[in-house]
Each structure stands twice: as C-alpha cells, then as structure tokens.
Amino acid sequence: MQTRRQFLMTLIAGCFVPAGTAYALPSKASGHLSATGKLSALFGNNGSAMVIGNSYRSFSKTASKNLSGELAALLDFISLSETDFVSMDNGNLLQHIKRVISKDFEHGNVTQVDGWLLSTTEVQLCHVLSLAPHE
Amino acid sequence: MFSHSSDIRRESVIDADVCIIGAGCAGITLATELNGSPLKVILLESGDLEYDEKTQSLYQGENISANPLKLEDVRLRYFGGSTNHWHGMCHPLNEIDLLPRKEIAYPGWPITLNDLTPFYVRAQKVCQLGPFVYDDENYWRQQMNFSPLLSGNLLRTSFFQLSPPTRFGAVYREVLKKSANVEVILNANALELESSGDADHVTQVRVAHINGNTFWVKAKKFVLSAGGLETPRILLLSNKIQKKGLGNGHDLVGRYYMDHLANLRSGTLQFIADQSKYPWYFKLGTKVNHLPDTTVGVLLTPSTELIKKEGITNFRIMLLPTPEEKGIDSVKSIISGIKSGHIPDDLGGHIKNVLSEIDSVTNLAFKNIFHTNKNLLGAREKSTAITRADIDLNMEQLPNRDSKVSLSGQKDVFGQNRLKLDWKISEMDKKTAGKALETIALECGKYNLGRVRISDSLKQDTSFETSWHHMGTTRMSVSPTDGVVNVDCKVHGVDNLFIASSSVFTTGGWANPTLTITALSIRLADHLKTLFS
C-alpha cells in the first residue's frame, strides 16, 4: 500500500509522459503504472495545461509551488479519495471532472486567468500539471 | 405634394391643420398615416431628397462627453432622415422595459406593452417586416428548424426581424408626392416655435431656407419629429416667452439622454467544439423563404428574472465568429516557449485544447488508439468551423438626469445655438456590462459550450460606443415634474404640441428604436385624427 505522499509523487511523475507513451512504458508495479498513466491520459495536450497553469501562478497570491499540497487540494476539489482516483477508469473520471466543473460554473466558483473566466477546479488541474517536472 | 422652401414667398404664412417638423421615420410615418384624411398637413424637412454637405453641417455641435462621437456623423439630415443609413434591425420593447424597475430612480413608462402592441402590429408593415412574432422560440423552431445554443434560465434566445432596410424617404416618396392633403416642403429648417400667452399654445413655426428665405407655418397642431437630438434643441431654442425653452418649465428638456451602449468586442467566447450547427447565431439574419418579408436574426438576451435578481438593465449579445488561431496545439513549441520564459498572450486555444479533452471520452479513445498528442477536434477542424466568437454587447442605458443635451455657445449659419452633448455613463451601466459578460461565461461553462474572456476595457467609459440611438431627451411621464410629454406624446403644459421621436422613450430596452418610433408615430396619428374629429 502506498503512502499518500508516495501516491502523489507517483501521480506527478507520470503527468508529462506524452499520451500513448505512458502505456508503452516498461511494466512497473500495477498500482504504480495506473497512477503514472492517469493524468497523462487525461491531458495528452500538457502544453496547453501548462500555459494556463503558469499564467494562473503568475498572478495568484495563494497558488504555491508545493506540488503534493496542490495535488491534494485538487483531489479535494473533485471530492475523490486517492483510492477512488486510482481505481476509477479514465472515462468515468473525465465525466466526473466535467460534472464538477459544470457545478463550479453553476455556483459561481470561478477564477479569472488572463481575463478568461474558468472553473476553479479546471484552473487547479492546470496549476498542478504546470508544477510537475516535464521532459 | 412636394415643394421647396426657396419657392415660397419670403415672409409669407402658410396655414395648415397639422405641421410636422422633420421627415425621418416618425415624420414620414405620421404624414402617410394622415394621408387621405381631411386634414391639411405640412411636413417640413430641413434637407432635400439627397444628401447635402451644407445642410448636414447644421447638425454639428459640441461634445463634452468621454466618447469622441461627432454629432453630425450620427444622424442624417435629408428626406428620410437617419433611415437612410439604418441597418433594419427590428424588435419591440420587452414587457419589462415598460414596467417600473427599482433600479431606475425615475418613473417609468406610463404605458404598457399591451398599449403599444396594436401599433407594433401596424408598424411591421410600415417597416416592411413579416408577422408580428418575435420571441416565440417554438414558432421559429417550426419556421426555420431552429435549435437553441443555450437553454438556461439566465440567458434566453431572442429573435429580431430585419427590415430590407426600409429607406423611408425612398419607399414613401411616391405616396406623399401623390397626396392631395400632405405637402412636403424641402430645405425648410424649423428655427423656432412661436407661442402665445404663457407659452401654453404654439401659434406658428418660423422656417428658413439655408440661404435665408424665411416664412412661417401656422397650424392647429404641431408635431416635432426631428429625432432625439434636434427635437430638444428646437424646444430649447423656442425661448422667447419661456426663457428655459418651450415645455421646459421643470428643466427636463434635453436631460435623460440615453444611447444603446455598444462594445463590439466586450469579450471572446472560445467554444470547446465547432458550433457550426447553430448558424442562426453567427449571421445577421436568416431569410425565411416561405414567409413574406421575413428575415430573422438571433441573439442572446437576459431573462426577466436575471434583470430583477441582479438589478441590471437590459442587454443583448450577438456572437461574431472570428478565425481560429493556428498552431496552438503544437506541444513542443508551447513547452519550448515556456522554458524560455514566454507565456503566450492568448490562452483561448489552450483552453479549448484542455477542455475538449475533458469534454470528450471519444477524444481520449482517439489519442489512445492513434498514439497522438493532438486532440481530435484540433486535428480535424475544417476551415469553416466556428470555434471562436467575439461577444458584441449592446446595452440599455440607465436613465440619468445628468446625461443631457443643452444649447452650446457655438452658432450655426442661422445664428442659432448649436447643441452640446454631455453623455454620461454610470456605474450601473458598467455593472450591467460586467454582469452580462459574467452571465454568458457562467452559462457557457455550466453547459460546457466554451469559455469566455472578458475584455479589460469594460470598466472604462470610453470602451462604450454610440449605437446612434438618441433617446430620452423629452421623456414620457404622467406628471410634468417627471417628463416632457404625456401619455399622448403631447408636451406637458402646451396644448397643441406633440412629439414623435425616440426622445419620448422613458427607457430604451435593448431593442433598436425604429420599430417603436414607428409604432408610437402611428399611435399619435390615430390620436390626432381623433382630436380633429
């Protein structure tokens, strides 16, 4: 069983492996592999997420560079435990995030990034992705 | 019948039952409605049948407001008036526009939409429009296979109709030319309304050709229909007895000046997917072939609930498609840009990239199957795809006593004071603009249509442009302490002077004013016929 920190770092480490490549990596522990591919599969176009995340961080007074802390916050935003996040298949996870984002807009839970009115959750997603080391 | 002021004997007096001053949409509508009646009608027009620079220059004036508009550019001074350059967009006022609203400190319209509706129905024909059907979504769904872009509670789809546009001067010239009881006098500048007693009755109007020939028209009833700027000017210039100007006992003539506040690029809407399946929203009008004279356009407007809940004025949003930016999905170039410290100025394409991935499981499958970083939409969009639109915002302006026109110290060729415009934009106007953009952003986000960027300029007075709609300067009211004309468009305290113009509008709604001006003019024509009968 991974610790929370191990889980988060594993997740982060896989973020910026281009989509597709993640699935061709040499086999690792099965839990590790699924976590590694998770965000990568969700965001094949990491460059765009980075642009948004970097732009957000350039003006935000609260956004930190503490990757594990920001990732934990993201999981809080989407109301998923680590276990649920890992076990949920990507299709369902996308649908779940989509619903959370829609609710954000319904309740006015939004953040302006360079004039763009974005859901706080989607900004946090991009923020986390932009913090991760990339190739 | 048409005549020219230069042919009229100097210093002569012409008698009439009704004298109409100004041959734009209102004046021509009135004259054609009175055509064939037993009344002798004189219609005075400052210009000729065609544009003339010298006459147009009479519209010059002083503008001390933040917006640099020129008074001679925003209207036309020849037969047909500003209908010679209007776009033809028609919609009646909405019910809420005519109701009292707590945000508006001054009394609202003393008439309701029901009072106006029969005249709107008749105005449709005058403006060469189709049936009097506007915001009935089911009706247009059947007529043109329409489907809505948004179906929320905050924003709704409104439908406007497009006039050809009717050039009133050209379309109704022959009718008036053949008229036995209406005489149109061209090149006839109304300089002053002369009154008797306590300035409670107009006896005659002093008229002059631009080269100096002066004459008078005596009439039983006078109608000022010279537009939202020139109408108050003529009243203010008619000051021999009432020193502040005719009908201006309460210092209201020229005040409450309103325009529709326009910002063509108040924001950007980045769609997540191609929205070409909603073509009605992206063009000025769609011809409905099986309905005569019917071209329909579509826009987004606030629900009554939103206006009440947020305490804002009315507005409308049109979406103007813009070309898609290129190369945005090149991950390598983005990452190398970031490494060198460069953050692209425009996030729109990146937002679409990210959101289209969240939006589409298909997209995920596409990437997994084909081992590509490109998202499905980004890789396969056609050149005609509509993925981005500028947000064209046009808003009702809050009536504001300090927003006004008055007489300038500058003089025209007749030695008369020109007009001075002090157009004020209030914090409330800016609040409505911000709320309009926020609302479309939240709605598009909620229904996952796309994301909105709000222009930084919205907080500045200068970001709003004129729509060339001049309203409110002789507003309608029950009491003379609240406005200049009564419910019959008669000037308070003057027994035979009426106004047919957008200057009587108490509020402006979001609808372009021509259809309402036409409806009010028909209503006034009916009223005049009743008075004479």
XYZ file of C-alpha atoms in Angstrom:
668
model
C 0.000 0.000 0.000
C 1.411 3.415 -0.949
C 1.548 6.312 1.448
C -0.358 9.441 0.419
C 2.902 11.183 -0.439
C 4.136 8.209 -2.488
C 0.868 8.173 -4.347
C 1.002 11.865 -5.138
C 4.574 11.790 -6.318
C 3.884 8.776 -8.473
C 0.954 10.552 -9.986
C 3.010 13.631 -10.657
C 5.890 11.715 -12.152
C 3.600 10.357 -14.819
C 1.957 13.632 -15.690
C 4.105 14.722 -18.536
C 4.803 11.498 -20.292
C 3.065 12.057 -23.590
C -0.223 10.268 -24.019
C 0.236 6.860 -25.544
C 3.848 6.656 -24.420
C 2.644 6.090 -20.910
C 1.056 2.882 -21.950
C 4.225 1.694 -23.602
C 6.419 2.130 -20.555
C 8.141 -0.917 -19.117
C 5.945 -2.673 -16.663
C 6.143 -1.478 -13.051
C 4.033 -2.314 -10.048
C 0.468 -2.334 -11.302
C -0.799 0.375 -8.901
C 2.190 2.500 -9.786
C 1.572 2.145 -13.509
C -2.095 3.073 -13.308
C -1.287 6.149 -11.262
C 1.503 7.076 -13.650
C -0.766 6.997 -16.645
C -3.671 8.717 -15.020
C -3.196 12.390 -15.537
C -1.167 11.795 -18.647
C -4.127 10.128 -20.292
C -6.425 12.880 -19.176
C -4.188 15.596 -20.503
C -2.373 14.442 -23.567
C -2.003 18.086 -24.519
C 0.036 19.011 -21.490
C 1.498 22.092 -23.120
C -1.837 23.856 -23.101
C -2.469 22.956 -19.479
C 0.956 24.315 -18.604
C 0.273 27.633 -20.286
C -2.909 28.075 -18.277
C -1.314 26.881 -15.043
C 1.718 29.130 -15.450
C -0.432 32.091 -16.281
C -2.548 31.461 -13.181
C 0.508 31.211 -10.956
C 1.950 34.420 -12.375
C -0.732 36.496 -10.666
C -2.173 34.275 -7.923
C -1.202 35.184 -4.395
C -2.329 31.854 -2.992
C -1.023 29.348 -5.520
C 2.028 27.588 -4.135
C 4.733 25.548 -5.778
C 4.174 22.737 -3.313
C 3.219 20.064 -5.776
C 1.940 17.475 -3.371
C -0.078 20.080 -1.480
C -1.660 21.446 -4.669
C -2.428 17.939 -5.882
C -4.098 17.152 -2.592
C -6.140 20.305 -2.989
C -7.155 19.183 -6.440
C -8.386 15.876 -5.095
C -10.384 17.805 -2.528
C -11.893 19.933 -5.278
C -13.076 16.908 -7.168
C -14.141 15.146 -3.950
C -12.241 11.971 -4.644
C -10.102 9.958 -2.300
C -6.773 8.704 -3.518
C -8.181 5.209 -3.770
C -11.163 6.308 -5.822
C -8.962 8.375 -8.079
C -6.719 5.444 -8.843
C -9.438 2.908 -9.247
C -11.804 4.996 -11.395
C -11.411 4.352 -15.101
C -10.401 7.332 -17.196
C -13.706 7.686 -18.963
C -15.617 7.888 -15.698
C -13.006 10.186 -14.229
C -13.379 12.591 -17.143
C -17.119 12.586 -16.735
C -16.771 13.171 -13.014
C -14.415 16.128 -13.525
C -16.727 17.507 -16.164
C -19.624 17.436 -13.694
C -17.553 19.144 -11.014
C -16.560 21.876 -13.467
C -20.168 22.381 -14.520
C -21.157 22.730 -10.858
C -18.381 25.249 -10.377
C -19.938 27.457 -13.038
C -23.415 26.947 -11.660
C -22.291 28.167 -8.253
C -20.007 30.908 -9.493
C -16.929 29.085 -8.273
C -14.683 30.632 -10.902
C -11.228 32.147 -11.263
C -10.078 34.686 -13.835
C -6.893 33.824 -15.672
C -5.732 36.500 -18.068
C -9.365 37.626 -18.385
C -10.675 34.103 -19.006
C -13.367 33.073 -16.583
C -12.513 29.487 -15.710
C -13.799 26.960 -13.226
C -11.674 26.900 -10.098
C -11.290 23.158 -10.500
C -10.002 23.329 -14.052
C -7.568 26.061 -13.061
C -6.315 23.875 -10.243
C -5.901 20.962 -12.646
C -3.783 23.085 -14.930
C -1.875 24.521 -12.000
C -0.926 21.054 -10.779
C 0.102 19.927 -14.232
C 2.247 23.007 -14.720
C 4.132 22.347 -11.488
C 5.209 18.886 -12.433
C 8.636 18.317 -13.964
C 8.446 17.596 -17.671
C 10.727 16.180 -20.289
C -47.114 67.013 -52.996
C -43.523 68.250 -52.758
C -42.303 71.833 -52.795
C -39.098 73.703 -51.974
C -38.742 76.460 -49.427
C -36.920 78.594 -51.977
C -40.163 78.720 -53.982
C -42.174 80.027 -51.060
C -42.733 83.736 -50.924
C -40.475 85.479 -48.417
C -42.157 86.344 -45.107
C -45.342 84.532 -46.094
C -47.512 82.465 -43.770
C -48.805 79.017 -44.694
C -51.850 77.645 -42.897
C -52.339 74.000 -42.008
C -54.180 71.743 -39.636
C -51.089 69.784 -38.712
C -47.479 70.844 -39.116
C -44.924 68.060 -38.769
C -41.298 69.079 -38.276
C -38.787 66.529 -39.521
C -39.165 63.898 -42.245
C -37.439 60.871 -40.821
C -39.060 57.628 -39.776
C -41.504 59.343 -37.385
C -42.455 62.311 -39.555
C -42.951 60.267 -42.705
C -44.969 57.642 -40.824
C -47.212 60.349 -39.385
C -47.639 62.012 -42.766
C -48.510 58.771 -44.531
C -50.963 57.859 -41.759
C -52.649 61.254 -42.186
C -52.571 60.969 -45.963
C -56.102 60.812 -47.347
C -57.615 62.408 -44.279
C -59.488 65.740 -44.445
C -56.599 67.400 -42.650
C -54.211 69.758 -44.357
C -50.761 68.559 -43.381
C -47.423 70.302 -43.862
C -44.291 68.188 -43.460
C -41.151 70.311 -43.088
C -37.802 68.775 -43.966
C -34.513 70.586 -43.450
C -32.730 68.706 -46.224
C -33.519 67.864 -49.803
C -34.143 64.479 -51.391
C -30.425 63.726 -51.404
C -27.537 64.253 -49.007
C -26.078 67.750 -48.965
C -22.928 68.666 -47.039
C -24.017 72.196 -46.182
C -27.342 71.085 -44.716
C -25.721 68.165 -42.915
C -23.305 70.576 -41.258
C -26.260 72.086 -39.402
C -26.013 69.005 -37.201
C -22.554 69.963 -35.971
C -22.315 70.541 -32.268
C -20.179 70.345 -29.225
C -19.460 67.076 -27.465
C -18.022 67.282 -23.966
C -18.513 63.610 -23.088
C -15.774 60.991 -22.864
C -16.830 59.357 -26.115
C -15.472 61.289 -29.096
C -18.533 60.912 -31.349
C -19.354 63.745 -33.730
C -22.946 64.963 -33.678
C -23.023 65.421 -37.458
C -21.920 61.820 -38.036
C -24.562 60.012 -36.040
C -27.682 61.052 -37.984
C -28.654 62.212 -41.456
C -30.389 65.465 -42.350
C -32.304 64.883 -45.567
C -35.623 63.385 -46.598
C -35.910 60.016 -44.857
C -33.570 61.140 -42.073
C -31.441 58.512 -40.428
C -33.424 55.695 -42.051
C -31.140 56.481 -44.993
C -28.365 54.645 -43.163
C -30.040 52.313 -40.663
C -29.392 48.572 -40.670
C -33.016 47.494 -40.307
C -32.823 45.585 -37.040
C -36.306 45.489 -35.510
C -37.673 44.230 -32.226
C -40.349 45.657 -29.948
C -39.517 46.767 -26.456
C -39.814 43.944 -23.941
C -42.515 43.936 -21.313
C -40.014 44.622 -18.548
C -38.702 47.689 -20.397
C -42.048 49.390 -19.900
C -42.514 48.352 -16.270
C -41.241 50.234 -13.226
C -37.916 48.865 -12.018
C -36.456 49.543 -8.630
C -33.028 50.343 -10.056
C -34.444 53.233 -12.052
C -34.897 56.169 -9.731
C -37.291 57.971 -12.063
C -40.844 56.999 -13.041
C -41.004 54.535 -15.909
C -43.205 54.462 -18.970
C -46.811 55.453 -18.278
C -47.938 52.965 -20.935
C -47.563 49.196 -21.156
C -46.560 46.774 -23.861
C -50.237 45.935 -24.313
C -50.938 49.590 -25.086
C -48.295 49.553 -27.789
C -48.881 46.121 -29.308
C -51.670 47.059 -31.784
C -49.408 49.783 -33.142
C -46.406 47.473 -33.334
C -48.546 45.173 -35.478
C -49.209 48.043 -37.885
C -45.598 49.202 -37.720
C -44.483 45.810 -39.057
C -45.976 46.675 -42.428
C -44.543 50.190 -42.463
C -41.069 48.758 -41.811
C -41.636 46.006 -44.428
C -41.388 43.170 -41.934
C -43.016 39.763 -41.564
C -45.595 38.703 -38.990
C -45.549 40.292 -35.548
C -43.862 37.322 -33.923
C -40.617 37.786 -32.063
C -39.507 35.798 -29.040
C -41.621 32.711 -29.620
C -38.950 30.023 -29.789
C -41.397 27.277 -30.711
C -42.677 29.307 -33.630
C -39.214 29.845 -35.088
C -38.269 26.251 -34.354
C -41.019 25.273 -36.775
C -40.384 28.007 -39.307
C -36.641 27.585 -39.710
C -35.715 24.387 -37.911
C -34.111 26.426 -35.180
C -32.435 24.953 -32.137
C -31.044 26.997 -29.251
C -27.402 27.333 -28.319
C -28.262 27.876 -24.654
C -31.375 26.844 -22.779
C -30.647 28.129 -19.302
C -32.705 30.305 -17.005
C -30.423 33.302 -17.146
C -29.958 33.912 -20.841
C -32.551 33.273 -23.482
C -32.645 33.440 -27.242
C -34.391 36.473 -28.713
C -35.395 36.825 -32.326
C -35.267 40.075 -34.226
C -36.501 40.795 -37.728
C -34.564 42.608 -40.385
C -36.203 45.317 -42.428
C -34.838 45.444 -46.042
C -33.988 48.134 -44.516
C -36.843 50.446 -45.370
C -35.480 53.745 -46.632
C -38.500 55.760 -45.589
C -37.612 58.640 -47.908
C -37.470 56.435 -50.978
C -40.262 53.988 -50.126
C -42.892 56.578 -49.150
C -41.885 59.378 -51.512
C -44.412 58.475 -54.205
C -47.276 58.183 -51.733
C -46.567 61.651 -50.417
C -45.892 63.050 -53.862
C -49.363 61.994 -54.949
C -51.035 63.104 -51.742
C -53.783 65.714 -52.027
C -53.654 66.755 -48.381
C -49.986 66.371 -47.416
C -47.412 68.874 -48.610
C -43.745 68.134 -48.069
C -41.611 71.260 -48.021
C -37.939 70.509 -48.581
C -35.000 72.691 -47.499
C -37.235 74.047 -44.764
C -35.419 74.480 -41.467
C -37.654 74.921 -38.438
C -35.914 77.571 -36.364
C -38.326 78.323 -33.585
C -41.787 77.507 -32.313
C -43.588 80.715 -31.524
C -46.172 80.595 -28.797
C -48.778 82.797 -27.233
C -49.870 83.692 -23.733
C -47.940 81.732 -21.155
C -46.240 79.611 -23.772
C -49.077 77.137 -23.484
C -50.073 77.235 -27.148
C -47.913 77.173 -30.260
C -49.135 79.594 -32.882
C -46.612 79.157 -35.656
C -43.183 77.893 -36.547
C -40.531 80.096 -38.079
C -38.938 78.389 -41.046
C -35.952 79.322 -43.196
C -34.144 78.152 -46.301
C -30.431 77.745 -45.644
C -29.809 80.756 -47.913
C -32.058 82.964 -45.826
C -35.637 82.902 -47.188
C -37.892 82.961 -44.104
C -41.577 82.075 -43.790
C -43.995 80.784 -41.182
C -46.340 77.852 -40.887
C -49.431 78.389 -38.755
C -51.199 75.211 -37.653
C -53.715 73.922 -35.182
C -51.429 71.132 -34.077
C -47.664 70.815 -34.297
C -45.605 67.663 -34.131
C -41.871 67.694 -33.520
C -40.329 64.643 -35.144
C -36.742 65.719 -35.542
C -35.023 62.909 -33.637
C -33.645 62.580 -30.135
C -31.138 65.412 -30.518
C -32.752 68.052 -32.729
C -36.169 67.803 -31.077
C -34.948 69.082 -27.691
C -32.795 71.650 -29.471
C -35.823 73.189 -31.187
C -37.663 73.294 -27.860
C -34.687 74.923 -26.141
C -34.344 77.443 -28.962
C -38.038 78.360 -28.652
C -37.401 80.552 -25.643
C -38.926 83.929 -26.299
C -41.617 83.516 -23.655
C -40.454 80.565 -21.588
C -36.838 81.518 -21.115
C -35.598 77.969 -20.471
C -37.283 76.767 -23.623
C -40.743 75.633 -24.611
C -42.103 72.836 -22.435
C -39.108 73.184 -20.167
C -40.729 74.566 -17.056
C -39.199 71.771 -14.999
C -35.761 71.805 -16.599
C -36.241 68.381 -18.165
C -35.868 69.070 -21.892
C -32.611 67.538 -23.076
C -31.999 65.597 -19.884
C -32.002 61.794 -19.509
C -30.104 61.440 -22.755
C -29.565 57.737 -23.439
C -27.997 55.667 -26.167
C -27.539 51.950 -26.515
C -24.074 51.319 -25.175
C -22.133 49.286 -27.692
C -18.996 47.255 -27.261
C -18.326 45.063 -30.266
C -15.507 43.219 -28.542
C -16.542 43.077 -24.942
C -15.207 39.566 -24.731
C -14.291 36.401 -26.551
C -16.146 33.122 -26.485
C -13.900 30.137 -27.094
C -16.085 27.213 -27.978
C -14.939 23.783 -26.903
C -16.218 22.267 -30.110
C -17.251 23.508 -33.523
C -20.598 25.319 -33.256
C -21.441 25.492 -36.945
C -24.664 23.624 -36.232
C -26.053 26.837 -34.727
C -25.718 29.066 -37.809
C -28.530 31.429 -36.784
C -26.384 32.911 -34.043
C -23.487 33.774 -36.290
C -25.063 35.837 -39.029
C -27.106 38.991 -39.121
C -30.214 37.339 -40.478
C -31.704 34.186 -41.974
C -34.289 34.569 -44.717
C -37.418 32.555 -44.013
C -38.389 31.775 -47.562
C -41.973 30.680 -47.016
C -42.863 33.791 -45.016
C -43.089 37.027 -46.992
C -40.708 39.836 -45.993
C -39.255 37.796 -43.170
C -35.580 37.735 -42.324
C -34.867 36.675 -38.775
C -31.793 37.115 -36.639
C -30.957 35.529 -33.347
C -29.230 36.845 -30.250
C -28.938 36.241 -26.530
C -30.776 38.416 -24.016
C -31.225 38.271 -20.240
C -34.272 36.685 -18.695
C -36.594 38.948 -16.740
C -35.532 37.030 -13.643
C -31.886 37.878 -14.213
C -32.640 41.581 -14.680
C -34.666 41.657 -11.484
C -32.329 39.492 -9.435
C -29.157 41.341 -10.361
C -30.689 44.794 -10.569
C -29.266 45.460 -14.013
C -30.564 46.978 -17.232
C -31.471 45.062 -20.357
C -28.884 43.971 -22.906
C -28.339 41.806 -25.915
C -25.395 39.746 -27.058
C -24.522 38.879 -30.632
C -21.789 36.404 -31.481
C -19.410 37.378 -34.252
C -17.335 34.386 -35.379
C -13.607 35.004 -35.627
C -10.901 32.984 -37.350
C -9.328 30.203 -35.305
C -5.750 30.806 -34.262
C -3.193 28.457 -35.768
C -0.527 26.217 -34.359
C -1.853 26.273 -30.841
C -1.759 22.526 -30.463
C 1.928 22.236 -31.088
C 3.031 20.955 -27.713
C 6.717 21.236 -28.490
C 6.521 24.893 -29.383
C 4.454 25.661 -26.311
C 6.843 23.884 -23.979
C 9.908 25.466 -25.534
C 8.184 28.833 -25.192
C 7.535 28.239 -21.545
C 11.101 27.135 -20.953
C 12.340 30.401 -22.394
C 10.030 32.286 -20.048
C 7.444 33.200 -22.650
C 3.773 32.775 -21.842
C 1.561 33.148 -24.909
C -0.685 36.208 -24.776
C -3.842 34.430 -25.748
C -4.989 31.442 -23.762
C -8.097 30.719 -25.808
C -6.697 27.933 -27.932
C -5.060 26.286 -24.950
C -8.288 26.399 -23.018
C -10.038 24.702 -25.885
C -7.363 22.021 -26.034
C -7.699 21.195 -22.376
C -11.472 21.382 -22.243
C -12.125 19.390 -25.345
C -10.181 16.608 -23.672
C -12.261 16.806 -20.553
C -15.354 17.028 -22.667
C -14.881 14.031 -24.842
C -14.300 10.417 -23.992
C -14.120 9.855 -27.724
C -11.216 12.200 -27.812
C -9.437 10.142 -25.192
C -10.021 6.974 -27.160
C -8.734 8.679 -30.303
C -5.496 9.582 -28.604
C -5.029 6.159 -27.121
C -5.714 4.364 -30.355
C -3.618 6.577 -32.579
C -0.927 7.444 -30.042
C -1.176 11.131 -30.773
C -0.969 14.186 -28.639
C -3.300 16.144 -30.872
C -6.856 16.292 -29.744
C -9.480 15.102 -32.135
C -11.097 18.460 -32.777
C -7.861 20.349 -33.105
C -6.534 17.890 -35.629
C -9.575 17.664 -37.816
C -11.283 21.038 -37.816
C -12.455 22.334 -41.149
C -11.623 25.859 -42.179
C -15.303 26.807 -41.862
C -15.534 25.614 -38.280
C -16.833 28.142 -35.791
C -14.760 27.696 -32.673
C -14.387 31.264 -31.502
C -16.565 34.350 -31.471
C -16.271 37.955 -30.412
C -19.001 38.971 -27.998
C -20.851 42.005 -29.307
C -22.579 43.564 -26.311
C -25.253 46.216 -26.688
C -26.962 47.533 -23.580
C -29.811 49.601 -22.348
C -28.534 52.657 -20.522
C -29.870 53.626 -17.133
C -31.839 56.900 -17.330
C -29.611 59.546 -15.782
C -30.731 63.136 -15.201
C -27.188 64.419 -15.631
C -26.732 62.836 -19.044
C -28.016 65.593 -21.264
C -28.029 67.804 -24.313
C -28.194 71.561 -23.945
C -27.500 74.628 -26.046
C -23.880 75.330 -26.852
C -22.351 78.786 -27.230
C -21.454 77.874 -30.793
C -23.751 79.200 -33.524
C -24.932 77.779 -36.843
C -25.465 79.657 -40.117
C -28.832 80.917 -38.846
C -27.139 82.385 -35.780
C -28.761 79.765 -33.596
C -27.056 77.914 -30.792
C -25.751 74.532 -31.715
C -26.205 71.550 -29.456
C -23.881 70.472 -26.664
C -23.803 66.812 -25.703
C -22.783 65.658 -22.236
C -23.326 61.908 -22.451
C -22.766 60.259 -19.100
C -22.109 56.590 -18.496
C -22.927 55.481 -14.977
C -21.509 52.858 -12.656
C -24.770 50.983 -13.145
C -24.095 50.804 -16.883
C -20.688 49.299 -16.191
C -22.227 46.912 -13.688
C -24.639 45.660 -16.357
C -21.762 45.176 -18.783
C -19.788 43.158 -16.260
C -22.807 41.090 -15.275
C -23.689 40.408 -18.916
C -20.239 39.021 -19.611
C -20.104 37.091 -16.362
C -23.503 35.563 -17.097
C -22.590 34.337 -20.552
C -19.318 32.999 -19.123
C -21.116 31.070 -16.379
C -23.797 29.752 -18.707
C -21.311 28.618 -21.337
C -19.264 26.957 -18.624
C -22.224 25.301 -16.988
C -23.426 23.795 -20.265
C -19.857 23.157 -21.388
C -20.183 25.196 -24.563
C -16.931 27.020 -24.041
C -15.122 29.630 -22.011
C -15.313 33.411 -22.067
C -12.607 36.029 -21.821
C -13.803 39.377 -20.520
C -12.190 42.430 -22.050
C -10.266 44.632 -19.620
C -11.744 47.698 -21.273
C -15.241 47.141 -19.928
C -14.602 49.212 -16.829
C -13.778 52.351 -18.798
C -16.310 54.896 -20.064
C -14.509 55.090 -23.389
C -14.960 51.392 -24.095
C -18.606 52.048 -24.933
C -19.525 53.411 -28.295
C -22.672 55.049 -29.540
C -25.260 52.976 -31.379
C -26.567 56.217 -32.929
C -29.787 55.763 -30.966
C -30.655 59.030 -29.255
C -33.330 58.608 -26.629
C -34.898 60.105 -23.538
C -34.459 63.841 -24.072
C -38.204 64.584 -23.921
C -39.247 61.589 -21.853
C -42.855 60.483 -21.411
C -44.470 60.820 -17.978
C -47.773 61.226 -16.246
C -46.606 64.238 -14.290
C -44.915 67.311 -15.784
C -42.387 67.100 -12.968
C -41.105 63.767 -14.299
C -41.065 64.253 -18.031
C -41.729 66.441 -21.036
C -44.631 64.693 -22.802
C -47.742 62.952 -21.514
C -49.109 59.531 -22.486
C -50.433 61.001 -25.756
C -46.984 62.388 -26.573
C -48.297 65.924 -26.015
C -45.854 68.330 -24.408
C -46.897 68.997 -20.819
C -48.310 72.496 -20.460
C -48.581 73.155 -24.202
C -51.990 72.310 -25.577
C -51.178 71.703 -29.248
C -47.569 70.491 -29.401
C -46.739 66.806 -29.783
C -43.538 64.822 -30.150
C -42.963 61.749 -32.294
C -39.439 60.590 -31.659
C -37.237 58.277 -29.650
C -36.776 61.346 -27.459
C -40.016 60.343 -25.686
C -38.576 56.972 -24.639
C -38.518 56.692 -20.876
C -36.216 53.690 -21.046
C -34.524 52.181 -24.058
C -34.531 48.402 -23.556
C -32.105 46.599 -25.803
C -34.212 46.807 -28.958
C -33.184 49.148 -31.735
C -35.633 52.063 -31.624
C -37.025 52.374 -35.156
C -39.902 49.913 -34.786
C -41.010 51.571 -31.549
C -40.698 55.059 -33.062
C -42.881 53.889 -35.938
C -45.446 52.352 -33.589
C -45.597 55.488 -31.451
C -45.999 57.623 -34.577
C -48.934 55.531 -35.790
C -50.433 55.817 -32.322
C -50.016 59.588 -32.398
C -51.545 59.813 -35.876
C -54.619 57.980 -34.600
C -54.778 60.348 -31.650
C -54.560 63.429 -33.875
C -57.341 62.108 -36.099
C -59.467 61.646 -33.000
C -58.754 65.180 -31.813
C -59.813 66.645 -35.148
C -62.893 64.503 -35.436
